Tab-separated table of C-alpha atoms in Angstrom:
chain	number	residue	atom	x	y	z
A	82	MET	CA	9.623	-25.483	-13.961
A	83	GLU	CA	6.087	-24.825	-15.643
A	84	GLN	CA	3.035	-26.320	-14.117
A	85	GLY	CA	-0.156	-27.523	-15.908
A	86	ILE	CA	-1.550	-30.384	-18.164
A	87	ASN	CA	-0.553	-30.586	-21.907
A	88	ILE	CA	-3.502	-30.759	-24.327
A	89	GLY	CA	-1.229	-30.516	-27.696
A	90	LYS	CA	0.259	-28.399	-30.362
A	91	LEU	CA	-0.391	-26.303	-32.810
A	92	PHE	CA	1.908	-24.127	-34.835
A	93	GLY	CA	4.732	-25.882	-32.902
A	94	ILE	CA	3.476	-24.723	-29.618
A	95	GLN	CA	2.679	-26.491	-26.868
A	96	PHE	CA	-1.102	-25.414	-24.938
A	97	ARG	CA	-1.596	-26.341	-21.317
A	98	LEU	CA	-4.213	-25.859	-19.035
A	99	HIS	CA	-3.124	-24.789	-15.637
A	100	TYR	CA	-4.714	-26.868	-12.660
A	101	GLY	CA	-6.692	-23.399	-11.805
A	102	TRP	CA	-8.542	-23.181	-15.403
A	103	PHE	CA	-10.781	-25.641	-14.088
A	104	ILE	CA	-12.385	-23.793	-11.259
A	105	ILE	CA	-12.747	-20.487	-13.890
A	106	PHE	CA	-14.171	-22.737	-16.775
A	107	GLY	CA	-16.514	-24.400	-14.165
A	108	LEU	CA	-17.759	-20.399	-13.165
A	109	VAL	CA	-18.548	-19.279	-16.542
A	110	SER	CA	-20.042	-22.052	-17.421
A	111	VAL	CA	-22.441	-22.130	-14.605
A	112	PHE	CA	-23.116	-18.006	-14.173
A	113	LEU	CA	-23.740	-19.047	-17.985
A	114	ALA	CA	-26.042	-21.774	-17.633
A	115	THR	CA	-27.760	-20.261	-14.512
A	116	GLN	CA	-28.275	-16.191	-15.426
A	117	VAL	CA	-27.256	-14.740	-18.800
A	118	PHE	CA	-29.592	-17.335	-20.788
A	119	PRO	CA	-32.439	-17.941	-18.484
A	120	ASP	CA	-32.875	-14.784	-18.142
A	121	THR	CA	-33.082	-14.270	-22.451
A	122	LEU	CA	-34.651	-17.330	-23.056
A	123	ASP	CA	-37.703	-18.072	-21.263
A	124	ASN	CA	-38.781	-21.263	-22.126
A	125	ALA	CA	-35.165	-23.700	-22.169
A	126	ASP	CA	-35.003	-26.476	-20.380
A	127	ASP	CA	-32.057	-27.057	-17.676
A	128	LEU	CA	-30.379	-29.302	-19.898
A	129	LYS	CA	-30.197	-27.037	-22.987
A	130	LEU	CA	-29.178	-23.925	-21.007
A	131	TRP	CA	-26.243	-26.488	-19.084
A	132	ILE	CA	-24.959	-27.795	-23.290
A	133	MET	CA	-25.095	-23.345	-23.757
A	134	GLY	CA	-22.943	-22.991	-20.901
A	135	ILE	CA	-20.336	-24.839	-21.213
A	136	THR	CA	-20.070	-24.210	-24.898
A	137	THR	CA	-20.121	-21.194	-24.855
A	138	SER	CA	-16.886	-21.439	-21.240
A	139	LEU	CA	-14.931	-23.716	-24.173
A	140	LEU	CA	-15.134	-21.067	-27.065
A	141	PHE	CA	-15.112	-18.126	-24.750
A	142	PHE	CA	-11.654	-20.130	-24.133
A	143	ALA	CA	-11.060	-21.078	-27.757
A	144	SER	CA	-10.950	-17.312	-28.169
A	145	VAL	CA	-8.790	-16.666	-25.574
A	146	ILE	CA	-6.086	-19.328	-27.313
A	147	VAL	CA	-6.218	-17.385	-30.357
A	148	HIS	CA	-6.085	-13.955	-28.699
A	149	GLU	CA	-2.588	-15.459	-26.870
A	150	LEU	CA	-1.908	-17.635	-30.234
A	151	ALA	CA	-1.789	-14.096	-32.555
A	152	HIS	CA	0.710	-12.953	-29.891
A	153	SER	CA	2.672	-15.558	-30.266
A	154	LEU	CA	2.781	-15.685	-34.485
A	155	ILE	CA	3.640	-12.412	-34.375
A	156	GLY	CA	6.230	-12.957	-31.804
A	157	ARG	CA	7.831	-15.886	-33.834
A	158	ALA	CA	7.906	-13.746	-37.037
A	159	ASN	CA	9.957	-11.148	-35.209
A	160	GLY	CA	12.702	-13.454	-33.821
A	161	MET	CA	10.870	-14.285	-30.162
A	162	LYS	CA	10.849	-17.642	-29.094
A	163	VAL	CA	7.394	-18.931	-28.152
A	164	LYS	CA	8.135	-22.221	-25.962
A	165	SER	CA	4.379	-22.207	-24.676
A	166	ILE	CA	0.199	-20.722	-24.170
A	167	THR	CA	-1.002	-21.242	-20.849
A	168	LEU	CA	-4.746	-20.844	-20.082
A	169	PHE	CA	-5.119	-20.160	-16.276
A	170	ILE	CA	-7.910	-18.707	-13.879
A	171	PHE	CA	-7.561	-15.410	-15.175
A	172	GLY	CA	-7.408	-15.909	-18.841
A	173	GLY	CA	-4.249	-16.746	-20.784
A	174	ALA	CA	-0.636	-15.937	-20.966
A	175	ALA	CA	2.478	-16.925	-23.962
A	176	ASN	CA	5.625	-17.930	-22.552
A	177	MET	CA	8.679	-16.055	-24.193
A	178	SER	CA	11.716	-17.447	-23.523
A	179	GLU	CA	13.057	-13.724	-24.377
A	180	GLU	CA	12.001	-9.809	-24.748
A	181	ALA	CA	11.342	-8.071	-28.202
A	182	GLU	CA	14.816	-6.927	-29.500
A	183	THR	CA	12.824	-3.249	-30.640
A	184	ALA	CA	10.562	-1.463	-29.867
A	185	GLY	CA	9.095	-2.040	-33.567
A	186	SER	CA	8.437	-5.850	-32.408
A	187	GLU	CA	7.201	-5.341	-29.468
A	188	PHE	CA	4.207	-3.037	-30.704
A	189	LYS	CA	3.520	-5.477	-32.607
A	190	MET	CA	3.339	-7.998	-31.201
A	191	ALA	CA	1.737	-6.584	-28.561
A	192	LEU	CA	-1.217	-4.918	-30.718
A	193	ALA	CA	-1.648	-8.348	-32.190
A	194	GLY	CA	-3.597	-9.894	-29.120
A	195	PRO	CA	-6.768	-7.296	-28.882
A	196	ALA	CA	-6.570	-6.555	-32.611
A	197	SER	CA	-7.844	-10.791	-32.564
A	198	SER	CA	-10.171	-9.871	-30.232
A	199	LEU	CA	-11.604	-7.285	-31.588
A	200	GLY	CA	-11.883	-9.419	-35.266
A	201	LEU	CA	-13.512	-12.042	-33.066
A	202	ALA	CA	-15.936	-9.696	-31.424
A	203	GLY	CA	-16.996	-8.743	-35.166
A	204	ILE	CA	-17.005	-12.139	-36.295
A	205	PHE	CA	-19.212	-13.499	-33.149
A	206	TYR	CA	-21.685	-10.178	-33.718
A	207	VAL	CA	-22.645	-11.171	-37.324
A	208	LEU	CA	-23.584	-14.729	-36.351
A	209	TYR	CA	-25.428	-13.115	-33.432
A	210	ILE	CA	-27.532	-10.942	-36.435
A	211	ASN	CA	-27.892	-13.216	-39.103
A	212	LEU	CA	-29.164	-15.756	-36.551
A	213	ASN	CA	-31.073	-13.857	-33.958
A	214	GLY	CA	-34.530	-14.938	-35.934
A	215	GLN	CA	-33.548	-18.312	-36.181
A	216	SER	CA	-32.188	-19.248	-33.240
A	217	PRO	CA	-32.676	-17.781	-30.374
A	218	GLU	CA	-30.256	-19.937	-28.474
A	219	LEU	CA	-27.365	-19.748	-30.682
A	220	ALA	CA	-27.678	-16.064	-31.055
A	221	VAL	CA	-27.549	-15.173	-27.214
A	222	MET	CA	-24.296	-17.638	-27.270
A	223	ASN	CA	-23.012	-15.919	-30.172
A	224	TYR	CA	-24.051	-11.881	-28.914
A	225	TRP	CA	-22.049	-12.925	-25.343
A	226	LEU	CA	-19.686	-14.164	-27.517
A	227	ALA	CA	-18.997	-10.870	-29.299
A	228	GLN	CA	-19.560	-8.931	-25.953
A	229	ILE	CA	-17.079	-10.658	-24.046
A	230	ASN	CA	-14.008	-10.860	-26.929
A	231	LEU	CA	-14.384	-7.059	-26.757
A	232	ILE	CA	-14.161	-6.852	-23.395
A	233	LEU	CA	-11.119	-8.651	-23.402
A	234	ALA	CA	-9.838	-6.476	-26.137
A	235	VAL	CA	-10.762	-3.613	-23.967
A	236	PHE	CA	-9.107	-5.024	-20.908
A	237	ASN	CA	-5.713	-5.522	-22.755
A	238	LEU	CA	-5.369	-2.483	-24.189
A	239	ILE	CA	-5.388	-0.614	-20.262
A	240	PRO	CA	-2.188	1.184	-20.198
A	241	GLY	CA	0.245	-0.720	-17.259
A	242	PHE	CA	2.521	-3.077	-18.132
A	243	PRO	CA	2.290	-7.258	-18.419
A	244	LEU	CA	-1.333	-6.259	-20.470
A	245	ASP	CA	-0.735	-5.884	-23.718
A	246	GLY	CA	-1.857	-1.644	-23.020
A	247	GLY	CA	0.979	-1.765	-20.553
A	248	ARG	CA	3.888	-2.912	-23.479
A	249	ILE	CA	2.102	-1.028	-25.761
A	250	LEU	CA	3.435	2.056	-23.310
A	251	ARG	CA	6.536	0.389	-22.943
A	252	ALA	CA	7.219	-0.062	-26.242
A	253	ALA	CA	6.218	3.577	-26.873
A	254	PHE	CA	9.004	4.679	-24.590
A	255	TRP	CA	11.276	2.781	-25.416
A	256	GLN	CA	11.151	3.975	-29.256
A	257	GLN	CA	11.138	7.597	-27.845
A	258	THR	CA	14.286	7.236	-24.759
A	259	LYS	CA	15.842	3.786	-26.133
A	260	ASP	CA	15.764	2.975	-22.602
A	261	LEU	CA	14.266	-0.275	-22.353
A	262	THR	CA	14.817	-0.527	-18.293
A	263	LYS	CA	13.088	3.006	-17.846
A	264	SER	CA	10.654	1.748	-20.519
A	265	THR	CA	9.972	-1.352	-18.067
A	266	ARG	CA	9.944	1.035	-15.214
A	267	ILE	CA	6.963	3.223	-16.242
A	268	SER	CA	4.958	1.173	-18.012
A	269	THR	CA	5.120	-1.632	-14.417
A	270	ILE	CA	4.103	1.259	-12.670
A	271	ALA	CA	1.051	2.110	-14.152
A	272	GLY	CA	0.224	-1.607	-14.162
A	273	GLN	CA	0.753	-1.217	-10.350
A	274	ILE	CA	-1.689	2.262	-10.553
A	275	PHE	CA	-4.606	0.450	-12.134
A	276	GLY	CA	-4.037	-2.903	-10.165
A	277	TYR	CA	-4.480	-0.610	-7.071
A	278	PHE	CA	-7.733	1.438	-9.093
A	279	PHE	CA	-8.966	-1.960	-9.497
A	280	ILE	CA	-9.128	-3.193	-6.014
A	281	ALA	CA	-10.418	-0.398	-5.047
A	282	ALA	CA	-13.591	-0.426	-7.021
A	283	GLY	CA	-14.187	-3.892	-6.268
A	284	ILE	CA	-14.465	-3.077	-2.260
A	285	PHE	CA	-16.626	0.292	-3.378
A	286	ILE	CA	-18.549	-2.139	-5.495
A	287	VAL	CA	-18.760	-4.143	-2.358
A	288	ILE	CA	-20.301	-1.089	0.206
A	289	ARG	CA	-21.911	0.463	-2.480
A	290	THR	CA	-23.927	-2.183	-4.073
A	291	GLN	CA	-23.494	-5.122	-1.828
A	292	ASP	CA	-22.691	-7.148	-5.707
A	293	TRP	CA	-19.967	-8.883	-3.332
A	294	LEU	CA	-19.697	-11.231	-6.430
A	295	SER	CA	-18.773	-8.121	-8.973
A	296	GLY	CA	-16.931	-6.506	-6.553
A	297	VAL	CA	-15.070	-9.502	-5.262
A	298	TRP	CA	-13.798	-10.501	-8.854
A	299	LEU	CA	-12.926	-7.016	-9.866
A	300	GLY	CA	-10.508	-6.646	-6.491
A	301	LEU	CA	-8.707	-9.939	-7.948
A	302	LEU	CA	-8.208	-8.464	-10.706
A	303	GLY	CA	-6.963	-5.628	-9.317
A	304	TRP	CA	-4.555	-7.732	-6.873
A	305	TYR	CA	-3.431	-9.893	-9.689
A	306	LEU	CA	-2.794	-7.092	-11.928
A	307	SER	CA	-0.681	-4.734	-9.595
A	308	ASP	CA	0.898	-8.315	-7.910
A	309	THR	CA	2.139	-9.139	-11.365
A	310	ALA	CA	3.841	-5.897	-12.305
A	311	ARG	CA	6.034	-5.321	-9.529
A	312	THR	CA	6.802	-8.985	-10.075
A	313	SER	CA	7.131	-8.622	-13.967
A	314	PHE	CA	9.084	-5.859	-13.446
A	315	ARG	CA	11.747	-7.927	-10.504
A	316	GLN	CA	11.841	-10.470	-13.268
A	317	TYR	CA	13.186	-8.329	-16.135
A	318	THR	CA	16.071	-6.838	-13.583
A	319	LEU	CA	17.055	-10.060	-12.697
A	320	GLN	CA	16.948	-11.036	-16.392
A	321	GLN	CA	19.197	-8.072	-17.173
A	322	VAL	CA	21.787	-8.943	-14.051
A	323	LEU	CA	21.896	-12.416	-15.357
A	324	LYS	CA	23.065	-11.186	-18.469
A	325	ARG	CA	26.171	-9.898	-17.250
A	326	VAL	CA	26.918	-13.471	-15.135
A	327	THR	CA	29.897	-15.695	-16.090
A	328	PRO	CA	29.157	-19.009	-15.843
A	329	MET	CA	32.127	-19.039	-13.193
A	330	GLU	CA	30.595	-16.966	-11.058
A	331	VAL	CA	27.268	-19.903	-10.592
A	332	ILE	CA	30.005	-22.829	-10.528
A	333	ASP	CA	28.920	-25.177	-7.434
A	334	PHE	CA	32.787	-25.947	-6.283
A	335	ASN	CA	30.390	-28.218	-2.986
A	336	ILE	CA	29.828	-30.796	-5.045
A	337	PRO	CA	31.034	-33.805	-2.459
A	338	LYS	CA	33.379	-36.477	-4.048
A	339	ALA	CA	33.525	-40.500	-3.293
A	340	LYS	CA	34.590	-43.169	-4.268
A	341	SER	CA	32.991	-45.246	-7.406
A	342	THR	CA	33.199	-48.790	-4.558
A	343	GLN	CA	31.494	-47.077	-2.253
A	344	ILE	CA	28.000	-48.667	-0.896
A	345	PHE	CA	25.156	-45.694	-1.487
A	346	GLY	CA	24.328	-46.351	2.514
A	347	ASP	CA	27.221	-45.551	3.699
A	348	TYR	CA	27.768	-42.615	1.949
A	349	LEU	CA	24.656	-40.533	3.004
A	350	THR	CA	25.702	-41.819	6.740
A	351	GLN	CA	28.585	-40.519	6.316
A	352	THR	CA	27.133	-37.548	4.054
A	353	PRO	CA	23.847	-36.948	4.444
A	354	ASN	CA	23.117	-33.797	2.524
A	355	GLY	CA	23.859	-32.448	-0.717
A	356	ALA	CA	21.971	-33.081	-3.512
A	357	TYR	CA	24.624	-34.184	-5.753
A	358	ILE	CA	27.912	-36.468	-5.579
A	359	LEU	CA	30.917	-36.868	-7.938
A	360	VAL	CA	32.003	-40.611	-8.260
A	361	GLU	CA	35.609	-41.179	-8.926
A	362	ASP	CA	37.206	-44.490	-10.249
A	363	GLU	CA	40.631	-45.518	-10.686
A	364	ASN	CA	41.023	-42.872	-14.273
A	365	GLY	CA	39.538	-39.771	-12.355
A	366	LEU	CA	35.871	-39.024	-12.015
A	367	ALA	CA	33.546	-41.147	-13.397
A	368	GLY	CA	30.379	-39.657	-13.684
A	369	ILE	CA	27.935	-37.674	-10.635
A	370	ILE	CA	24.647	-38.179	-8.631
A	371	ASN	CA	21.764	-35.971	-8.761
A	372	ARG	CA	20.055	-37.259	-5.346
A	373	HIS	CA	16.989	-35.556	-6.883
A	374	ASN	CA	16.338	-38.070	-9.931
A	375	LEU	CA	16.398	-41.050	-7.544
A	376	LYS	CA	13.347	-43.233	-7.609
A	377	ASN	CA	13.020	-45.055	-4.608
A	378	ALA	CA	16.628	-43.981	-3.206
A	379	ASP	CA	15.717	-45.782	0.378
A	380	ASN	CA	15.758	-49.580	-2.390
A	381	LEU	CA	19.682	-48.908	-3.464
A	382	LYS	CA	21.442	-47.815	-0.321
A	383	SER	CA	22.833	-51.767	-0.979
A	384	LYS	CA	23.783	-49.971	-4.400
A	385	PRO	CA	27.637	-49.327	-5.121
A	386	LEU	CA	27.868	-45.689	-6.498
A	387	ALA	CA	29.268	-46.931	-10.029
A	388	GLU	CA	25.931	-48.388	-10.616
A	389	LEU	CA	24.281	-45.510	-9.458
A	390	TYR	CA	25.796	-42.274	-11.574
A	391	THR	CA	25.174	-40.772	-15.033
A	392	PRO	CA	28.657	-40.469	-17.088
A	393	VAL	CA	30.357	-37.391	-17.068
A	394	SER	CA	30.424	-37.205	-20.967
A	395	GLN	CA	26.074	-37.376	-21.187
A	396	ILE	CA	26.005	-34.349	-19.041
A	397	PRO	CA	25.567	-31.527	-21.478
A	398	VAL	CA	28.181	-29.327	-22.151
A	399	ILE	CA	28.176	-25.362	-22.455
A	400	PRO	CA	30.168	-22.749	-23.996
A	401	PRO	CA	32.254	-20.310	-21.714
A	402	GLU	CA	30.599	-17.224	-23.538
A	403	GLU	CA	27.370	-17.899	-22.629
A	404	ASN	CA	25.877	-15.767	-19.307
A	405	ALA	CA	24.178	-17.301	-16.562
A	406	LEU	CA	20.197	-15.996	-18.479
A	407	ASP	CA	21.123	-18.399	-20.999
A	408	ILE	CA	21.985	-21.392	-18.920
A	409	ALA	CA	19.196	-20.581	-16.500
A	410	ARG	CA	17.453	-20.813	-20.101
A	411	ARG	CA	18.467	-23.625	-21.661
A	412	MET	CA	17.778	-25.425	-18.236
A	413	ASN	CA	14.045	-24.559	-17.650
A	414	GLU	CA	14.121	-25.476	-21.695
A	415	ASP	CA	15.386	-28.974	-21.102
A	416	LYS	CA	14.046	-30.004	-18.103
A	417	ILE	CA	17.657	-30.467	-17.152
A	418	GLU	CA	19.135	-29.990	-13.625
A	419	ILE	CA	23.016	-29.930	-14.318
A	420	VAL	CA	25.618	-28.352	-16.954
A	421	ARG	CA	29.753	-28.477	-17.884
A	422	LEU	CA	31.512	-26.037	-18.844
A	423	GLU	CA	33.320	-26.686	-21.506
A	424	GLY	CA	36.964	-26.204	-21.233
A	425	LYS	CA	37.036	-26.105	-17.540
A	426	ASN	CA	38.780	-28.770	-15.492
A	427	ILE	CA	36.268	-31.625	-15.228
A	428	GLN	CA	36.251	-31.384	-11.628
A	429	SER	CA	34.457	-28.451	-10.674
A	430	GLY	CA	33.173	-27.347	-13.806
A	431	PHE	CA	29.466	-28.279	-13.060
A	432	ILE	CA	26.993	-25.865	-13.123
A	433	THR	CA	23.729	-27.124	-11.393
A	434	LEU	CA	20.033	-25.790	-10.839
A	435	ASP	CA	20.715	-25.519	-6.815
A	436	SER	CA	23.756	-23.350	-7.632
A	437	LEU	CA	22.105	-21.283	-9.758
A	438	ILE	CA	19.368	-20.992	-8.005
A	439	ALA	CA	21.403	-19.390	-4.601
A	440	TYR	CA	23.454	-16.739	-6.678
A	441	MET	CA	19.771	-15.681	-7.711
A	442	ASN	CA	18.496	-16.000	-3.996
A	443	LYS	CA	21.072	-13.234	-3.029
A	444	LEU	CA	20.447	-10.624	-5.392
A	445	PRO	CA	17.588	-9.242	-3.685
A	446	VAL	CA	19.708	-9.264	-0.184
A	447	LYS	CA	22.061	-7.101	-2.470
A	448	GLY	CA	18.664	-5.103	-3.558
A	449	ILE	CA	19.405	-5.727	-7.039
A	450	THR	CA	16.009	-6.988	-7.887
A	451	ASP	CA	13.895	-4.460	-5.954
A	452	ALA	CA	11.148	-2.246	-7.959
């Protein structure tokens, strides 16, 4: 499940702030208010500098939103489902539940972000030129925003996955080889190489210039890029595997059964483990209890199971032709933990989040998701 604070929707896309975003927002604001703007404006008082720093920091993250929104809208126009956009400590990320279906779609979606950042850089630079002789404060704010958007565009064009340049590289190889898996592997290896380069550059800066801030920041950026590239390939590989997994392979056959008249506390004494309980009455299976969702479970120990279960008719049903990836996406998007397989004997046709995760956890053991 996604972590973050919902801040609203735009074009039907949910926007979130990751908790780590507040750290970088504060650091950028402090950096602007105490270092960048004082070096340019000689007579500005502290209050004005802090207002400028916070405002410019907000405009910077608004620029990141525009960058990710460009990806999302172009992706959606090319058939990709966009669930949300999250701002976090290293910028922003659009959560797309599906990969591009063609190399052309991937190319257009990837290019949209840097193109929007370049456009914003141009707009802020024009504002800087026009305000330079009229309002030094607004001029310096727009000049910094022009610079940072240009840097954002150039950085994202680095040809290493999962950066936009890496996606463009993947699209190019995909178009030539018609092999998405091979293209993804090449672009993620490139991402790892660039990540290691940034780490090395950060260490060099610290040793050679003693500029710890720049060196550590560059090193962290390199670590993030290399780790995300490796994780992205594993995630892609896992998705390809799950597409070939049938619902029958991830059914949870180990859910314990209990009578609806049984007292919850007595059941826990006999069967303390297990997240789910199949509850039966005189007519057969009546419902299921998800112990994850029971609030104040200690206060419910005197209740019969008949008062705690969710009726079988309320469990979402999936068709047997769906694959495990479809099921995982549905569980994530609808925030559900259990589904029932259509047409299967309802006594044994349940797929739980736990059974799905347990199946996926076995895959790395088999070497399936190794990059």
